[in-house]
Amino acid sequence: MSYEDLDVWKRSARLSVTLYQETKELRDFGFRDQLTRSGLSIPSNIAEGYERDSDAEIARFLTIAKGSAGELRTQILIGIEAGFLHRPDARQWADEAHQISKMLAALIRHHRKKLATSH
């Protein structure tokens, strides 16, 4: 199976594209850069883990992706409170990041379980 077949990769890639599209007019470049970087980190780390092709490496990179999902959610929530993201969509982005995090947690458990039973 390729990472591109994973729903979590598809959803995180779609969220990343949305963040780039919806924040392109944002004038706080530092905030926008940090937001888009953490969003891009999620599907990128999923891909990197699956390209390494071992359960230990996959779990490690999925864990990094999960951390980025938490970082992204935090940035979105702060962006809403700071008035940078006053679109109603921003709350949906935070919810999607949370759902992606849950999906990643399940995949991490799956790969760690496979790793534990292979020894």
GROMACS .gro file of C-alpha atoms in nm:
model
  119
    1MET     CA    1   0.000   0.000   0.000
    2SER     CA    2   0.120   0.348  -0.084
    3TYR     CA    3   0.085   0.640   0.156
    4GLU     CA    4  -0.120   0.810  -0.116
    5ASP     CA    5  -0.392   0.548  -0.060
    6LEU     CA    6  -0.430   0.638   0.308
    7ASP     CA    7  -0.732   0.851   0.400
    8VAL     CA    8  -0.525   1.029   0.664
    9TRP     CA    9  -0.269   1.134   0.402
   10LYS     CA   10  -0.542   1.249   0.162
   11ARG     CA   11  -0.719   1.449   0.431
   12SER     CA   12  -0.400   1.607   0.564
   13ALA     CA   13  -0.281   1.697   0.213
   14ARG     CA   14  -0.622   1.853   0.140
   15LEU     CA   15  -0.607   2.050   0.466
   16SER     CA   16  -0.259   2.174   0.379
   17VAL     CA   17  -0.376   2.296   0.037
   18THR     CA   18  -0.674   2.468   0.200
   19LEU     CA   19  -0.447   2.647   0.447
   20TYR     CA   20  -0.227   2.778   0.166
   21GLN     CA   21  -0.527   2.892  -0.038
   22GLU     CA   22  -0.723   3.048   0.246
   23THR     CA   23  -0.436   3.234   0.415
   24LYS     CA   24  -0.260   3.375   0.108
   25GLU     CA   25  -0.393   3.724   0.189
   26LEU     CA   26  -0.292   3.707   0.556
   27ARG     CA   27  -0.058   3.999   0.626
   28ASP     CA   28   0.120   3.848   0.927
   29PHE     CA   29   0.375   3.656   0.724
   30GLY     CA   30   0.541   3.490   1.022
   31PHE     CA   31   0.213   3.348   1.147
   32ARG     CA   32   0.105   3.241   0.798
   33ASP     CA   33   0.442   3.074   0.736
   34GLN     CA   34   0.428   2.882   1.065
   35LEU     CA   35   0.068   2.777   1.003
   36THR     CA   36   0.132   2.650   0.651
   37ARG     CA   37   0.456   2.477   0.754
   38SER     CA   38   0.293   2.278   1.031
   39GLY     CA   39   0.007   2.188   0.795
   40LEU     CA   40   0.250   2.075   0.526
   41SER     CA   41   0.449   1.874   0.779
   42ILE     CA   42   0.162   1.632   0.842
   43PRO     CA   43   0.128   1.467   0.497
   44SER     CA   44   0.503   1.506   0.437
   45ASN     CA   45   0.593   1.303   0.745
   46ILE     CA   46   0.332   1.039   0.665
   47ALA     CA   47   0.490   1.003   0.321
   48GLU     CA   48   0.844   0.992   0.457
   49GLY     CA   49   0.756   0.721   0.708
   50TYR     CA   50   0.588   0.498   0.453
   51GLU     CA   51   0.871   0.544   0.206
   52ARG     CA   52   1.116   0.413   0.467
   53ASP     CA   53   0.927   0.085   0.472
   54SER     CA   54   0.975  -0.046   0.825
   55ASP     CA   55   0.713  -0.044   1.099
   56ALA     CA   56   0.950   0.127   1.342
   57GLU     CA   57   1.025   0.408   1.097
   58ILE     CA   58   0.663   0.440   0.992
   59ALA     CA   59   0.553   0.471   1.356
   60ARG     CA   60   0.828   0.727   1.424
   61PHE     CA   61   0.729   0.952   1.134
   62LEU     CA   62   0.357   0.912   1.206
   63THR     CA   63   0.436   1.032   1.559
   64ILE     CA   64   0.608   1.339   1.415
   65ALA     CA   65   0.305   1.399   1.190
   66LYS     CA   66   0.076   1.369   1.493
   67GLY     CA   67   0.285   1.630   1.674
   68SER     CA   68   0.250   1.860   1.375
   69ALA     CA   69  -0.128   1.810   1.381
   70GLY     CA   70  -0.133   1.929   1.744
   71GLU     CA   71   0.091   2.222   1.655
   72LEU     CA   72  -0.138   2.314   1.366
   73ARG     CA   73  -0.451   2.293   1.578
   74THR     CA   74  -0.292   2.517   1.841
   75GLN     CA   75  -0.190   2.773   1.579
   76ILE     CA   76  -0.538   2.778   1.429
   77LEU     CA   77  -0.700   2.829   1.770
   78ILE     CA   78  -0.454   3.107   1.853
   79GLY     CA   79  -0.511   3.259   1.509
   80ILE     CA   80  -0.884   3.271   1.575
   81GLU     CA   81  -0.835   3.436   1.916
   82ALA     CA   82  -0.580   3.685   1.776
   83GLY     CA   83  -0.818   3.784   1.498
   84PHE     CA   84  -0.597   3.656   1.217
   85LEU     CA   85  -0.842   3.380   1.126
   86HIS     CA   86  -1.193   3.512   1.170
   87ARG     CA   87  -1.340   3.293   0.904
   88PRO     CA   88  -1.588   3.037   1.036
   89ASP     CA   89  -1.384   2.785   0.837
   90ALA     CA   90  -1.092   2.815   1.079
   91ARG     CA   91  -1.284   2.619   1.343
   92GLN     CA   92  -1.343   2.345   1.083
   93TRP     CA   93  -0.969   2.337   1.012
   94ALA     CA   94  -0.898   2.289   1.383
   95ASP     CA   95  -1.157   2.010   1.401
   96GLU     CA   96  -1.006   1.844   1.093
   97ALA     CA   97  -0.657   1.863   1.248
   98HIS     CA   98  -0.800   1.695   1.559
   99GLN     CA   99  -0.960   1.416   1.353
  100ILE     CA  100  -0.635   1.366   1.162
  101SER     CA  101  -0.452   1.338   1.494
  102LYS     CA  102  -0.692   1.062   1.605
  103MET     CA  103  -0.641   0.877   1.276
  104LEU     CA  104  -0.265   0.901   1.316
  105ALA     CA  105  -0.286   0.768   1.674
  106ALA     CA  106  -0.469   0.459   1.545
  107LEU     CA  107  -0.208   0.403   1.271
  108ILE     CA  108   0.075   0.444   1.521
  109ARG     CA  109  -0.082   0.179   1.746
  110HIS     CA  110  -0.122  -0.052   1.445
  111HIS     CA  111   0.243  -0.026   1.340
  112ARG     CA  112   0.374  -0.056   1.696
  113LYS     CA  113   0.161  -0.368   1.747
  114LYS     CA  114   0.299  -0.518   1.424
  115LEU     CA  115   0.649  -0.436   1.543
  116ALA     CA  116   0.591  -0.598   1.883
  117THR     CA  117   0.453  -0.920   1.734
  118SER     CA  118   0.736  -0.953   1.481
  119HIS     CA  119   1.004  -0.991   1.751
   0.00000   0.00000   0.00000
